[in-house]
CSV table of C-alpha atoms in Angstrom, one decimal:
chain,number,residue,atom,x,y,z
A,35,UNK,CA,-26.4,94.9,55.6
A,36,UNK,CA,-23.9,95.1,58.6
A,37,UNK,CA,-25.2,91.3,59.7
A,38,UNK,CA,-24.3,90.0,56.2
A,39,UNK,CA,-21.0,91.4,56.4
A,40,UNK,CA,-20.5,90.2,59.9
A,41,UNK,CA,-21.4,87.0,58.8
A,42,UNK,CA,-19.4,86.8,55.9
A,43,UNK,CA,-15.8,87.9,58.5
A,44,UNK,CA,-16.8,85.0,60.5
A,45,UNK,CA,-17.5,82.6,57.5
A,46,UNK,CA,-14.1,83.5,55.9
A,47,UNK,CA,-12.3,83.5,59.3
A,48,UNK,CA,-13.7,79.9,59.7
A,49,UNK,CA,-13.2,78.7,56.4
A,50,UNK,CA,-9.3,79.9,56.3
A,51,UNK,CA,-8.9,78.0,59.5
A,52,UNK,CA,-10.2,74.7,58.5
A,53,UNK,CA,-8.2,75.5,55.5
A,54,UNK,CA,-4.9,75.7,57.8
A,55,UNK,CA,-2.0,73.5,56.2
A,56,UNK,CA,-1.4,70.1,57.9
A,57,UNK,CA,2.6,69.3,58.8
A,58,UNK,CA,3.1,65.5,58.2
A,59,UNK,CA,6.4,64.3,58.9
A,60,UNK,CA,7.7,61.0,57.3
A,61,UNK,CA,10.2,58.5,58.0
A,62,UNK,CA,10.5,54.9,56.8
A,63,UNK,CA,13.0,52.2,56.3
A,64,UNK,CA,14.9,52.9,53.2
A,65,UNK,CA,15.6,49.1,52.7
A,66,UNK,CA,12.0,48.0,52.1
A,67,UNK,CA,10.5,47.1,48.5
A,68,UNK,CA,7.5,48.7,48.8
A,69,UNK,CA,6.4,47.2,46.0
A,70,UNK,CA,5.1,44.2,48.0
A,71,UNK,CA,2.5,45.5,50.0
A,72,UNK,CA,-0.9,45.8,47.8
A,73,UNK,CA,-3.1,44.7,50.8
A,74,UNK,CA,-4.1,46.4,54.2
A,75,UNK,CA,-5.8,46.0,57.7
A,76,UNK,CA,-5.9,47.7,60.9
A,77,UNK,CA,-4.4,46.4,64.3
A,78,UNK,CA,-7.5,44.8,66.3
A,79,UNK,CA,-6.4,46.1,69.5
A,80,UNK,CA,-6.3,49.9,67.6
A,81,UNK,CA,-6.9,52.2,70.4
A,82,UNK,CA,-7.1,55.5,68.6
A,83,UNK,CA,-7.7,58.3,71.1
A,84,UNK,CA,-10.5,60.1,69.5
A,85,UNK,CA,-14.3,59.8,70.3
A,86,UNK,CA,-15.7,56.4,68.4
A,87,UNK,CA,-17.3,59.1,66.1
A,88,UNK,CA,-14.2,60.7,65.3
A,89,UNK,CA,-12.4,57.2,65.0
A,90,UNK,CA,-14.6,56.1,62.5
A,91,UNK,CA,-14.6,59.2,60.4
A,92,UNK,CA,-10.6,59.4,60.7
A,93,UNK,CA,-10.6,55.5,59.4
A,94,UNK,CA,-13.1,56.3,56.6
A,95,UNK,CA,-10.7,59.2,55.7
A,96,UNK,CA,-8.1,56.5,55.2
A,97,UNK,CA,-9.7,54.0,53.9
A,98,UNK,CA,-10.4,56.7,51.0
A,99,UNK,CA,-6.9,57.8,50.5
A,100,UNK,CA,-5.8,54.3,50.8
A,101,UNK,CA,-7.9,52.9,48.0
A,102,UNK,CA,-7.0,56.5,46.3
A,103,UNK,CA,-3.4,54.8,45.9
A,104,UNK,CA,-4.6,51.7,44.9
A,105,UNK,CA,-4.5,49.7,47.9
A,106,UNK,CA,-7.0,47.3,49.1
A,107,UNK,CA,-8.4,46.8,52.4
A,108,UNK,CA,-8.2,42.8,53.3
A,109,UNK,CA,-8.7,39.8,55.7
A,110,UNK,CA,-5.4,38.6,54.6
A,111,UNK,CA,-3.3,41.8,54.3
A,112,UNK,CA,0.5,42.7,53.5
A,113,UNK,CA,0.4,44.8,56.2
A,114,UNK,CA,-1.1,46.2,59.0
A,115,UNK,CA,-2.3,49.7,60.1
A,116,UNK,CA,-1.5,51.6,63.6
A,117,UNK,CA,-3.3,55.2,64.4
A,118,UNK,CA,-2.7,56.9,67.6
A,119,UNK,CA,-3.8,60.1,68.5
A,120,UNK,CA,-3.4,63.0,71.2
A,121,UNK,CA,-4.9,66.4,71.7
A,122,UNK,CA,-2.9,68.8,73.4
A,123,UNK,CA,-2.8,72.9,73.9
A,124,UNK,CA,-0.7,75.3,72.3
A,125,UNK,CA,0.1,78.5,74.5
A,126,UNK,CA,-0.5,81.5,72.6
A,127,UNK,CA,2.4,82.8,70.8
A,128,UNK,CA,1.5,86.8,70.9
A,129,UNK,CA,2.0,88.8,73.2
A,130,UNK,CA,2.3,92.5,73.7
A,131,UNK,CA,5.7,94.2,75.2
A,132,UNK,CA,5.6,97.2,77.8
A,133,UNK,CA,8.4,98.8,78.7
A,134,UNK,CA,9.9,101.5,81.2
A,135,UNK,CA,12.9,102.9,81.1
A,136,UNK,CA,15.2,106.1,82.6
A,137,UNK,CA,18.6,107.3,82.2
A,138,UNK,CA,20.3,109.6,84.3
A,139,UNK,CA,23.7,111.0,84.3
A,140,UNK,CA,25.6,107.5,84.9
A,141,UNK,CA,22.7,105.8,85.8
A,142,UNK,CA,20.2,103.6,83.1
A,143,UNK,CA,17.5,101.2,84.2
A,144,UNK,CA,14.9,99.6,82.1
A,145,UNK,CA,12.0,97.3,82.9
A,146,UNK,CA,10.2,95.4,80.4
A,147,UNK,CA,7.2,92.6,80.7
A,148,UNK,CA,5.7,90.4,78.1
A,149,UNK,CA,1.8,90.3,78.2
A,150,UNK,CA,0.2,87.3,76.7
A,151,UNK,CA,-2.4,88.1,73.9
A,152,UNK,CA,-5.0,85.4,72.7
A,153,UNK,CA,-6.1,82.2,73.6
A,154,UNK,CA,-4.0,78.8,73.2
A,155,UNK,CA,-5.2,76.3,70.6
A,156,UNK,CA,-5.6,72.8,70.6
A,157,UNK,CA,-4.0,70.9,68.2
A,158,UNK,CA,-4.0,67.2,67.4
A,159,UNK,CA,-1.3,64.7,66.1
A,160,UNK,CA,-1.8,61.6,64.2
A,161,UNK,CA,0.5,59.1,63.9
A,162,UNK,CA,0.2,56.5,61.6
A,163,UNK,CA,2.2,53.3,61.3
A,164,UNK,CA,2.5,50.6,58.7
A,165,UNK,CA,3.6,47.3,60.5
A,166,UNK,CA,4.6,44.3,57.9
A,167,UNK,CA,3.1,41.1,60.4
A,168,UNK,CA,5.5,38.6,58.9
A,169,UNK,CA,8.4,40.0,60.9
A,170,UNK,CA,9.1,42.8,58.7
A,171,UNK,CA,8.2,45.3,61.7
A,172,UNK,CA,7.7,48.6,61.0
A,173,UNK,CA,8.5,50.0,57.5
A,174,UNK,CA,6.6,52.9,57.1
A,175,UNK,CA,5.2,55.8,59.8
A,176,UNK,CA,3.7,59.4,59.1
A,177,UNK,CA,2.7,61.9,61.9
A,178,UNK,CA,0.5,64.6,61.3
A,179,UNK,CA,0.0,68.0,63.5
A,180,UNK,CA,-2.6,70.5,63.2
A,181,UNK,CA,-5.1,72.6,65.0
A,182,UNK,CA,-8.7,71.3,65.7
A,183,UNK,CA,-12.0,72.8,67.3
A,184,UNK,CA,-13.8,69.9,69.2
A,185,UNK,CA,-17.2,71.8,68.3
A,186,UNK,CA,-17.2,71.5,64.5
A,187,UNK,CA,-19.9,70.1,62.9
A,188,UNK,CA,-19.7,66.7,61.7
A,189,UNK,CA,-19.5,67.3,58.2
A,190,UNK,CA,-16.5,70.1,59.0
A,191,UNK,CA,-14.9,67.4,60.7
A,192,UNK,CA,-14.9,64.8,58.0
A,193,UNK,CA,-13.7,67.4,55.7
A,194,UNK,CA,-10.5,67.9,57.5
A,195,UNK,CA,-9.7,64.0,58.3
A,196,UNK,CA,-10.6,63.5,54.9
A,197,UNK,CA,-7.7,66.7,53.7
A,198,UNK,CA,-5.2,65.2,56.5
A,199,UNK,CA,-5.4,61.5,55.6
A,200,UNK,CA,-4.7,62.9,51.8
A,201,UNK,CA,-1.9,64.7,53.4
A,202,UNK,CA,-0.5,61.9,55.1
A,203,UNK,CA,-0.6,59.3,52.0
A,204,UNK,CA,1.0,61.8,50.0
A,205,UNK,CA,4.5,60.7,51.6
A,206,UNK,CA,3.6,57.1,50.8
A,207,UNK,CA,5.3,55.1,48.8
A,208,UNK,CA,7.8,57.4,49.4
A,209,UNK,CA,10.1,58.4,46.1
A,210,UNK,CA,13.9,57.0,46.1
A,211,UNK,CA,16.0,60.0,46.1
C-alpha cells in the first residue's frame, strides 16, 4: 500500500511538471497581410540546437500545428521557417533566511544570510522565425521558454514539443487589435 501511494506522489509530481505552462512571447511586423502566406518550408542551413532526435520531434510538432492552421508544407513556399534553440540553468529561487540579532542599551546589530534551497532547472527557449524569401524579411517570430528534463522518455518528450508548438502557433496569424 505505502509503494502505491509513493508511486502515485511521484506520478502526480511528474505529470504536473510536464504539465508546466509554456511562456511564448510574440512580435511581428504589424504592416504585413498575412493573408498571403498559405505555404511553408524550413531554412536548409536550420541548425536547431537540439539532439537530431529532438530536432525531428520538435519539427514534427510543427509541422502538426502548422497544418492544424491550415498551412501547407511545400517545395515552393511563401515563406520560410527558422528554429533555434538553447538550454540553459535556472538557479534556484528558494532559499531559507537565518538571522542573528542583539540590542543593547544604544547598541543594535543584526546579521542575516540567505541559504540556497533546491536544485536549479534547466530550461529551454525556442525561437521561431517566419522569413518571407522574396525580400519581405522577417514578418513574424515567437519564442518560447520552459523547463525540460533531458531524461524523459521519448514519448514524454513528444508530448511537450507537440503542447509548445500548439502554444507557439497560437499567436499566429496574430489578431489586429
Amino acid at each position: 500500500m505505502k509503494n502505491r501511494f509513493s508511486a502515485f506522489i511521484c506520478l502526480t509530481f511528474f505529470a504536473l511538471m510536464a504539465c508546466a505552462p509554456v511562456r511564448v512571447n510574440y512580435d511581428y511586423d504589424r504592416n504585413t497581410d498575412f493573408s498571403k502566406y498559405k505555404t511553408y518550408n524550413y531554412f536548409q542551413d536550420l541548425n536547431i540546437g537540439m539532439s537530431e532526435l529532438d530536432a525531428n520531434r520538435f519539427l514534427d510538432a510543427l509541422d502538426s500545428a502548422m497544418a492544424a492552421k491550415g498551412m501547407v508544407l511545400s517545395d515552393t513556399p511563401d515563406f520560410l521557417i527558422n528554429v533555434q534553440s538553447n538550454a540553459y540553468n535556472v538557479g534556484s529561487q528558494s532559499s531559507v533566511g537565518v538571522g542573528i540579532g542583539g540590542s543593547g542599551r544604544n547598541m543594535g546589530g543584526g546579521i542575516s544570510v540567505g541559504i540556497p534551497v533546491g536544485q536549479s532547472t534547466l530550461n529551454r527557449q525556442i525561437q521561431v522565425d517566419f522569413v518571407d524569401p522574396q525580400g519581405g524579411g522577417l514578418f513574424w517570430q515567437a519564442i518560447s521558454e520552459d523547463s525540460f528534463y533531458q531524461d524523459d522518455a521519448p514519448e514524454a518528450k513528444e508530448e511537450k514539443f507537440n503542447a509548445i508548438a500548439t502554444e507557439i502557433l497560437k499567436g499566429y496569424p496574430p489578431t489586429k487589435k
